[in-house]
XYZ file of C-alpha atoms in Angstrom:
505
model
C -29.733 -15.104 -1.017
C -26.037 -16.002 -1.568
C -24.239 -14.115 0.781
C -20.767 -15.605 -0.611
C -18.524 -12.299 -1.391
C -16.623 -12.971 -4.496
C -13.218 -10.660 -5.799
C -14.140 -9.094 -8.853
C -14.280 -11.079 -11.665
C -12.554 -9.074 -14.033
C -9.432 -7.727 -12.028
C -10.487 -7.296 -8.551
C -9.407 -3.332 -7.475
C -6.858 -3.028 -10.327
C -9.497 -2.933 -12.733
C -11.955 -0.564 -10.851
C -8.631 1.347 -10.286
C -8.409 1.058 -14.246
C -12.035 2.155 -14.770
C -11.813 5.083 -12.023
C -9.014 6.517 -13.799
C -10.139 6.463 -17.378
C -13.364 8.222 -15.702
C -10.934 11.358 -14.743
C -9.413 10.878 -18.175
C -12.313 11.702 -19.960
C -13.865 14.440 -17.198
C -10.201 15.732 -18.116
C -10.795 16.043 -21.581
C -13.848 18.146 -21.208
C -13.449 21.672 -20.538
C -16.666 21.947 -19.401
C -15.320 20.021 -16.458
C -13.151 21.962 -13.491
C -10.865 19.539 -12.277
C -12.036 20.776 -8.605
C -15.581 19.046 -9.443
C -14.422 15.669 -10.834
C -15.835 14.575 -7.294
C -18.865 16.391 -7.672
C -19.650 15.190 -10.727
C -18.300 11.414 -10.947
C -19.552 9.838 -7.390
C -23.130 10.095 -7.768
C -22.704 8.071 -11.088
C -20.355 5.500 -9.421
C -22.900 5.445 -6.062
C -25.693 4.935 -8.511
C -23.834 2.392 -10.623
C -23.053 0.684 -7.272
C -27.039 0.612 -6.415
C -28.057 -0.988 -9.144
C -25.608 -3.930 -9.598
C -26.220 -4.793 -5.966
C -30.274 -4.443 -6.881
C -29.621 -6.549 -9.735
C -28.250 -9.109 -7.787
C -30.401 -9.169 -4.821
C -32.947 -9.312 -7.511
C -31.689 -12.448 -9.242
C -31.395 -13.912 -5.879
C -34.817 -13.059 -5.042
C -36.643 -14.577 -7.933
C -34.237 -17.963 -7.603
C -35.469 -18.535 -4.050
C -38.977 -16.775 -4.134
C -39.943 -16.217 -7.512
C -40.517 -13.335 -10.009
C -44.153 -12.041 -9.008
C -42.793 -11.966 -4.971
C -38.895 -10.368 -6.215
C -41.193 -7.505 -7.785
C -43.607 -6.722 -5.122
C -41.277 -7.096 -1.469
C -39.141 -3.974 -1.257
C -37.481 -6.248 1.712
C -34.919 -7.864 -0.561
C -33.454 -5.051 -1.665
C -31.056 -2.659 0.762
C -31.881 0.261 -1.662
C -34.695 0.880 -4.363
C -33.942 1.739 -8.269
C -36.642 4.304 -9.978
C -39.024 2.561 -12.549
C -37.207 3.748 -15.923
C -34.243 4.833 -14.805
C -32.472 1.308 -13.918
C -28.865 1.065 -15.775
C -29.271 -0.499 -18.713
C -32.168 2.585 -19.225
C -29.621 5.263 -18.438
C -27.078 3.661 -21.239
C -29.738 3.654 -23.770
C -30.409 6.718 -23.394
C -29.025 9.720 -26.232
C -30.409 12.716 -25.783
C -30.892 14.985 -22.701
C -29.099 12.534 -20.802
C -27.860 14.729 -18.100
C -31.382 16.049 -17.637
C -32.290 12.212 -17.355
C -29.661 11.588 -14.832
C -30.995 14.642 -12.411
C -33.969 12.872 -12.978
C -32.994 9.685 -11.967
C -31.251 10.662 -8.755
C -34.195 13.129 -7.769
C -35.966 9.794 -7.804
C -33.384 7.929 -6.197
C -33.076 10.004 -3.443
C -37.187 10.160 -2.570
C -37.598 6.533 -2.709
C -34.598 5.773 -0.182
C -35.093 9.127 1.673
C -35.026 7.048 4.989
C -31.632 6.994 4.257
C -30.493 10.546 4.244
C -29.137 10.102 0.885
C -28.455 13.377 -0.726
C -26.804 14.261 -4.200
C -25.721 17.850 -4.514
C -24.953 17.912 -8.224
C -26.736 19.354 -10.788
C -25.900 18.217 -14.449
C -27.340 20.691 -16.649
C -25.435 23.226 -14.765
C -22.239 21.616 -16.507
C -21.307 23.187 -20.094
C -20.017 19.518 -20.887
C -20.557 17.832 -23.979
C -22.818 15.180 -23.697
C -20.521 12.272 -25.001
C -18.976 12.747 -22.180
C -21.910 11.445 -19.554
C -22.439 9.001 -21.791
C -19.013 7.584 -21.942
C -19.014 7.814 -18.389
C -21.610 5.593 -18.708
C -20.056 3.029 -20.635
C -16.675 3.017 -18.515
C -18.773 2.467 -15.380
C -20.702 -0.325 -17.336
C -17.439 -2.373 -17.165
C -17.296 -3.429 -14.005
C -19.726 -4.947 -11.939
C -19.862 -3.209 -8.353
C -22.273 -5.083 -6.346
C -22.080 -5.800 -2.718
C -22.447 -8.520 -3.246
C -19.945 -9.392 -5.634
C -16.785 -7.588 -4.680
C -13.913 -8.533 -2.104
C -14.288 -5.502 0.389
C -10.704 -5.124 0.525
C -10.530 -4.772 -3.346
C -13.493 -2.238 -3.446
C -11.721 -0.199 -0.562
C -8.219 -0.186 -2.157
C -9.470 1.198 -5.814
C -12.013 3.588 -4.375
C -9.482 5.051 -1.762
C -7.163 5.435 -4.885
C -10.045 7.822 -6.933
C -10.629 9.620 -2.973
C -6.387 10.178 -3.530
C -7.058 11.310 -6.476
C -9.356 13.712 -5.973
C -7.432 15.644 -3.297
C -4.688 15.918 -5.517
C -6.504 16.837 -8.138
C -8.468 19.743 -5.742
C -4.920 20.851 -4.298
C -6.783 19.965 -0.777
C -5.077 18.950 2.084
C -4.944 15.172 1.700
C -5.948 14.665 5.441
C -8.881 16.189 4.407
C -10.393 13.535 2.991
C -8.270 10.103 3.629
C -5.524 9.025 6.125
C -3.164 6.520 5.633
C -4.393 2.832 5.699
C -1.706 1.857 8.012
C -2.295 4.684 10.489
C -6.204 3.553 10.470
C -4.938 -0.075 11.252
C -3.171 0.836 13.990
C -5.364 3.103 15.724
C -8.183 0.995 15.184
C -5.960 -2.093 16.999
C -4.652 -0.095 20.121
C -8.488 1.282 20.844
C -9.701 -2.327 20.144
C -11.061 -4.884 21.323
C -14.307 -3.887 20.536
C -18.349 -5.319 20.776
C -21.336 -5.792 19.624
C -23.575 -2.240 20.516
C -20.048 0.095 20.972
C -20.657 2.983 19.183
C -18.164 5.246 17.202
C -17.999 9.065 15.946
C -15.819 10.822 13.497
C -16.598 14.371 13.658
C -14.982 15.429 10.863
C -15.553 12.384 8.584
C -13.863 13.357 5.364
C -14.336 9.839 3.097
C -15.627 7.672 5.982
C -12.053 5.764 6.150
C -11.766 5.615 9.909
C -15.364 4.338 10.511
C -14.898 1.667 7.419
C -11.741 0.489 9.221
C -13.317 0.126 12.305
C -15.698 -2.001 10.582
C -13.043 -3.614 8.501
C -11.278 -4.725 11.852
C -14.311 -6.297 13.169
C -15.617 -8.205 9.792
C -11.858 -9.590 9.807
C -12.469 -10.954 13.072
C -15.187 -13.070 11.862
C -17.991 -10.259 13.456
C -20.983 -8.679 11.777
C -19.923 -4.682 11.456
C -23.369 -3.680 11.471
C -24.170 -4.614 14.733
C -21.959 -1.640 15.774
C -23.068 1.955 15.405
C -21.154 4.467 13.341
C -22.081 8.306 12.836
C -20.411 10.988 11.391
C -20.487 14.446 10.707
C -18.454 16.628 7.581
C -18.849 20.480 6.619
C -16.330 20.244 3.268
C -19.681 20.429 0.543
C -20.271 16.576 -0.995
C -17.872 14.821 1.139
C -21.015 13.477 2.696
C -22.057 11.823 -0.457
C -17.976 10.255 -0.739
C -18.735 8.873 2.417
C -21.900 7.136 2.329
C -20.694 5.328 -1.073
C -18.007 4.357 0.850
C -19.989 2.754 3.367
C -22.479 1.402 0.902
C -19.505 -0.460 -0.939
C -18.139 -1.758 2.074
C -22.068 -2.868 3.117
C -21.970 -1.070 6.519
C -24.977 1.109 7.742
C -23.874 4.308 8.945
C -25.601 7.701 10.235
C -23.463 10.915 8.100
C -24.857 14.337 8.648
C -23.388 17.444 6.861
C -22.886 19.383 9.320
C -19.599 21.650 11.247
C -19.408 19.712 14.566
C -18.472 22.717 16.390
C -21.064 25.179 14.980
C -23.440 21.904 15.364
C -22.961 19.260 17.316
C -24.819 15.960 17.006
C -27.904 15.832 19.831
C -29.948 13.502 20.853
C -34.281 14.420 20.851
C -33.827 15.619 24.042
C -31.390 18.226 22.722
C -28.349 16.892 24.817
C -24.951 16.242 23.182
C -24.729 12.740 21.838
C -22.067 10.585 23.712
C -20.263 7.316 22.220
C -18.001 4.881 22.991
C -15.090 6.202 20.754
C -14.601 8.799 19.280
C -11.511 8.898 16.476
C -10.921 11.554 13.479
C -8.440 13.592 11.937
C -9.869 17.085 12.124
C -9.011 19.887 10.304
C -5.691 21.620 11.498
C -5.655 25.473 12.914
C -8.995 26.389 11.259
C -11.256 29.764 12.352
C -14.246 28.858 14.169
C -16.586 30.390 15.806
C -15.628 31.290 19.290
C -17.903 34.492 19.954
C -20.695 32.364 19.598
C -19.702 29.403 21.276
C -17.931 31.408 24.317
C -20.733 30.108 26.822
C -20.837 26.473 25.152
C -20.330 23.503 28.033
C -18.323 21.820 25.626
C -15.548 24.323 26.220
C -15.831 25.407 30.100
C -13.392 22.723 31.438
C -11.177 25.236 31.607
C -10.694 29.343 32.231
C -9.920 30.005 28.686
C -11.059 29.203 25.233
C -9.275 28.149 22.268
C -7.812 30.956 19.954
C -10.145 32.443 17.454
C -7.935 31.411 14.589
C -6.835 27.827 16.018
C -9.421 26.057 16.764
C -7.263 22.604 17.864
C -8.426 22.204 21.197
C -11.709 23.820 20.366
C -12.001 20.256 18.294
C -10.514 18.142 20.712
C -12.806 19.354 23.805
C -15.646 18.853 21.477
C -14.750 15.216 21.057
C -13.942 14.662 24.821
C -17.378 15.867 25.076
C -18.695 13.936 22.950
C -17.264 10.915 24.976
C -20.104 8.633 27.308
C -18.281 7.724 31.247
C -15.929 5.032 29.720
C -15.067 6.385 26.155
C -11.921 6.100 24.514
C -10.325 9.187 22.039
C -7.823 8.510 19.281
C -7.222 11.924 17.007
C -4.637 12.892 14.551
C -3.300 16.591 15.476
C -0.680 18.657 15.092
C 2.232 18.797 17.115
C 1.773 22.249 18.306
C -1.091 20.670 20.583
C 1.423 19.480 22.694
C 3.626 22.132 23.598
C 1.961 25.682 22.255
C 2.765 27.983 25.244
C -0.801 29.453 25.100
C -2.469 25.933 25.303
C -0.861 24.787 28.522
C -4.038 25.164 30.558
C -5.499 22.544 27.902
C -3.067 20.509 28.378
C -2.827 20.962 32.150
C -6.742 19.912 32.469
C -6.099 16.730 30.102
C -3.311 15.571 32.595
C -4.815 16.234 35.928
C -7.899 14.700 35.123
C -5.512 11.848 33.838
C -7.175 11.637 30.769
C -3.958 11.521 28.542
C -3.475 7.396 27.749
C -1.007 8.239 24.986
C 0.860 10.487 22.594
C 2.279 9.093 19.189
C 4.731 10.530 16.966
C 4.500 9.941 13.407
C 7.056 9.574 10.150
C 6.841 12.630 7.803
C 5.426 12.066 4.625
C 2.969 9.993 5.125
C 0.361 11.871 3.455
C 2.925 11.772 0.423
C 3.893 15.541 1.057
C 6.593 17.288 3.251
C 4.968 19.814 5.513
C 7.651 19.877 7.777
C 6.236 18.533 10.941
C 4.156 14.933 11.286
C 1.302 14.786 12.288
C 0.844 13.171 16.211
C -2.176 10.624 17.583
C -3.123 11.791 21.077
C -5.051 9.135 22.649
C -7.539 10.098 25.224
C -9.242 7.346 27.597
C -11.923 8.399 30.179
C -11.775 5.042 31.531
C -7.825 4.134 32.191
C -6.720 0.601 33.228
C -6.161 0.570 36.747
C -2.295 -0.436 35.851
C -1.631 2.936 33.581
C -3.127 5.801 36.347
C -0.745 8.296 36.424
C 0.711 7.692 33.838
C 1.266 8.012 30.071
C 2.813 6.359 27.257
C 5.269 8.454 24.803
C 6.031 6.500 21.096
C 8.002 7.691 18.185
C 6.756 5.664 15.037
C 8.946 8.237 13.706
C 12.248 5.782 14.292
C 13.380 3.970 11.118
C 12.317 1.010 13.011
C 8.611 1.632 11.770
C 8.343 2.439 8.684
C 10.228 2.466 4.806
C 10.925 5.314 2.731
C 9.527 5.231 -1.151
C 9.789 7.431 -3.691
C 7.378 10.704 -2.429
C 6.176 8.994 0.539
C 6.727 7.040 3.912
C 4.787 4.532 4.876
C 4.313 2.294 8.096
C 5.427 -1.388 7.854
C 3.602 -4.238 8.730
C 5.996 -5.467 10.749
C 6.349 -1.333 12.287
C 2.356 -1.251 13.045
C 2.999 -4.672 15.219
C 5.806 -3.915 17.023
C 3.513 -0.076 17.431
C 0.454 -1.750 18.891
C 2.612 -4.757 20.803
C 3.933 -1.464 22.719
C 1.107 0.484 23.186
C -0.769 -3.075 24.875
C 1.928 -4.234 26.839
C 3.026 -0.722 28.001
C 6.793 -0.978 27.360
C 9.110 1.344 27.399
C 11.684 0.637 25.040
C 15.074 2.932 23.864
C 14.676 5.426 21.574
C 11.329 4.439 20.460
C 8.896 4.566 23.844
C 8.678 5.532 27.433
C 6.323 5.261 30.024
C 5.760 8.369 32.226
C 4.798 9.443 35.270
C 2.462 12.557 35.138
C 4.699 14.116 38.123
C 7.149 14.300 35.478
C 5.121 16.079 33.046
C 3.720 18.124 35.720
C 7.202 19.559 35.831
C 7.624 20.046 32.199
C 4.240 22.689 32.474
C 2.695 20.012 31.100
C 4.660 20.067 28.074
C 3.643 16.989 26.088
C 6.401 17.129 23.402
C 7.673 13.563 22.733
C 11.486 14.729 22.596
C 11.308 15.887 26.577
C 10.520 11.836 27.137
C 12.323 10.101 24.648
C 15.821 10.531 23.377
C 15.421 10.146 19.911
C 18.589 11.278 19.082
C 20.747 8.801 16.893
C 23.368 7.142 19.165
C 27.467 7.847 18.854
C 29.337 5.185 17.452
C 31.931 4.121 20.378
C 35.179 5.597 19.357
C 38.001 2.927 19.323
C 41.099 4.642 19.790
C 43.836 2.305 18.936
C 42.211 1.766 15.334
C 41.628 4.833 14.772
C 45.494 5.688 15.794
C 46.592 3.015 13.699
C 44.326 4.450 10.646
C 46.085 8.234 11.074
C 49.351 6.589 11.196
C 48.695 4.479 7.835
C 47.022 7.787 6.107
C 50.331 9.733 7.193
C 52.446 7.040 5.922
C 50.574 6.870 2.133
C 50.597 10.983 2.528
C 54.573 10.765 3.028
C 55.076 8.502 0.047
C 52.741 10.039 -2.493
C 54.822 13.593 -1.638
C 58.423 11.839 -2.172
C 56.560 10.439 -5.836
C 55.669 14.097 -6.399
C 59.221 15.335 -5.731
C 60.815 12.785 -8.117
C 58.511 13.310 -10.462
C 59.147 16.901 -10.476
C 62.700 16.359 -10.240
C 62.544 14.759 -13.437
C 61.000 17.287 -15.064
C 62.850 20.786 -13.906
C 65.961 19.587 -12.566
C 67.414 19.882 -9.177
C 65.953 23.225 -8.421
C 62.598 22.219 -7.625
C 62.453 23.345 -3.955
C 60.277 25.836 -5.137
C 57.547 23.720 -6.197
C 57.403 22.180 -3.027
């Protein structure tokens, strides 16, 4: 089988961008269509279209090396199976009852790869559409050819984290919710790296699957085999399961998703203990409920003499993930800043410290997620398993200075060059002016173990030094052009009312 990964053909991720977007143009037109289940209703087509290129291929490949009577009977060339009936090409040709036909052909699809845990929540004759529009759908999927083995990963990932950006906006959801910034996954992903073959990595709160696919994007671009690592997931928002796993099927990665709230229910393993893993890195959801009544005896919260408030459940997450850590695991989260200096959450914080668990707090720009909500977002980096040269201490760094990113038109962004310079600090440790320190936990200690960035690093913008004679010699020239332009006015008025103009002066 040729395992040579070719850019698309016809455009590479512009034209799947093109093709995603005329999708939501004609889902738009349809008014049997909510715009909050675009994502409902498009990604089981696109996950399906997806499955049957890449079974079309393997096919082809099949019958060139082993023939056509072996290609039909080994299910072991092909990562996922296609119904009998219900291939493509069968779906297009069909014109009537074709969304009954599609639940059909998923209900199928599901059964034969149920190994997989794949699971399609959509129902298409619950949708007052007109039926032109699944079968233009159809037709505007047909364009493209989505294989696995035919598409540039990076050009796959670009144009189907544009539709997952779409989607949010188009569902008013948080955008966190379901994708972070590429640049903030890069990052991450480099300061918690290196990584090898058998580490294992958790997102509890999954969203799209874009941190786990840049984990495994890191390691494919340094000429490793992703799958050899193990990635799991969890997600509670309903179908973001199913945006996840064709994310990972695109990008050709085997992952483990379960729909599931971590909190409420945490991944075990048979012997009903809590699952552990070598890093653990998400973006959870900021200041939701959760359920502390029935969690208030939970392990995963007893480090210390208090649990998280009913209606913030921050550090409910966080201890959840530290949990979910093995003896040497490493912890890289998005949160909000309140985490790090919320009078109430000090004991949190004070537990984190003394245990010298803190590696790291990072400020980020605003507007990264293309909206202004008034505060970043920070990374708090968490490492049960410290270098022996950072004990005791933790490193503070404001991305935030114009040093790492660029302002667009509705957004900030990190810059190459700012991620870099970002993870160049974080590995060597530096401490550099205005942008990073490296501190002592004595002096945190001191602070109440107040983790805000500003008590560490002066981010304030510098004073220009004042130089005295120029700016004498500047007053001095102003006063002189003042003097004349008054004698002009006097003349001036002179000339027009006479002598008698003291008045006007």
């Amino acid at each position: 089988m040729d395992s040579t990964h070719r850019a698309l053909s016809d455009g590479g991720s512009n034209a799947l961008v093109d093709v995603f977007e005329d999708c939501i143009d004609e889902m738009k037109d349809d008014d049997g269509i909510d715009k909050t289940e675009y994502r409902e209703f498009l990604l089981p087509l696109i996950f399906y279209k997806a499955a049957n290129d890449t079974y079309r291929d393997e096919y082809e490949d099949a019958v060139t090396d082993f023939g056509e009577e072996i290609a039909n009977e080994d299910p072991a060339f092909y990562r996922l199976q296609i119904p009998d009936g219900y291939l493509w090409e069968d779906l297009l040709a069909t014109n009537k009852r074709v969304d009954e036909t599609l639940n059909q052909a998923l209900e199928e699809f599901e059964e034969l790869n149920q190994d997989l845990g794949l699971s399609f929540e959509v129902d298409y004759l619950s949708f007052e559409t007109d039926e032109s529009t699944l079968k233009t759908l159809l037709q505007e999927l047909d364009a493209v050819n989505i294989s696995v083995e035919n598409v540039d990963y990076n050009a796959v990932s670009d144009a189907y984290m544009a539709l997952i950006r779409r989607f949010a906006k188009e569902e008013d959801r948080d955008a966190g919710e379901f994708y972070q910034p590429e640049e903030v996954i890069e990052m991450v992903v480099r300061m918690l790296s290196p990584f090898e073959n058998g580490d294992s990595f958790y997102d509890p709160t999954t969203g799209s699957g874009d941190m786990l696919v840049g984990v495994a994007s890191h390691y494919r671009d340094e000429g490793k085999e992703p799958n050899k690592l193990t990635f799991v997931g969890q997600e509670s928002i309903k179908g973001m399961t199913e945006a996840a796993n064709l994310n990972f099927f695109l990008n050709d990665i085997e992952a483990e998703i379960e729909a599931a709230d971590p909190l409420d229910d945490p991944m075990r393993t048979s012997g009903g203990s809590l699952r552990e893993f070598d890093y653990v890195l998400t973006n959870f959801p900021y200041s939701e409920d959760w359920n502390k009544s029935a969690l208030k005896d939970d392990t995963r919260f007893g480090y210390v003499d208090k649990d998280p408030r009913k209606n913030r459940a921050d550090y409910a997450y966080i201890l959840h993930m530290f949990s979910s850590l093995n003896e040497t695991g490493q912890l890289a989260t998005l949160a909000p800043q309140g985490v790090l200096f919320r009078d109430g959450e000090s004991p949190f914080r004070e537990f984190l410290i003394n245990e010298d668990l803190v590696e790291a707090v990072i400020n980020l720009p605003k507007k990264l997620f293309g909206e202004d909500t008034g505060i970043a977002p920070t990374i708090l980096f968490l490492n049960k398993d410290k270098p022996e040269k950072r004990d005791k201490e933790v490193l503070f760094l404001n991305t935030a200075h114009e040093d790492f990113y660029r302002e667009l038109d509705n957004e900030n962004q990190l810059t190459p060059e700012g991620v870099d310079r970002a993870v160049e600090i974080f590995n060597e440790w530096e401490s550099e002016e205005r942008k990073s320190r490296v501190v002592d936990v004595e002096e945190i200690e001191e602070t109440d173990y107040n983790l805000n960035l500003a008590l560490y690093v002066d981010t304030t913008e510098p004073e220009e030094d004042l130089d005295t004679v120029a700016e004498a010699q500047q007053l001095a020239k102003l006063e002189t052009e003042l003097s004349e332009i008054r004698d002009r006015m006097k003349h001036d008025l002179r000339e027009l009312y006479g002598e008698g103009v003291n008045q006007y002066e």
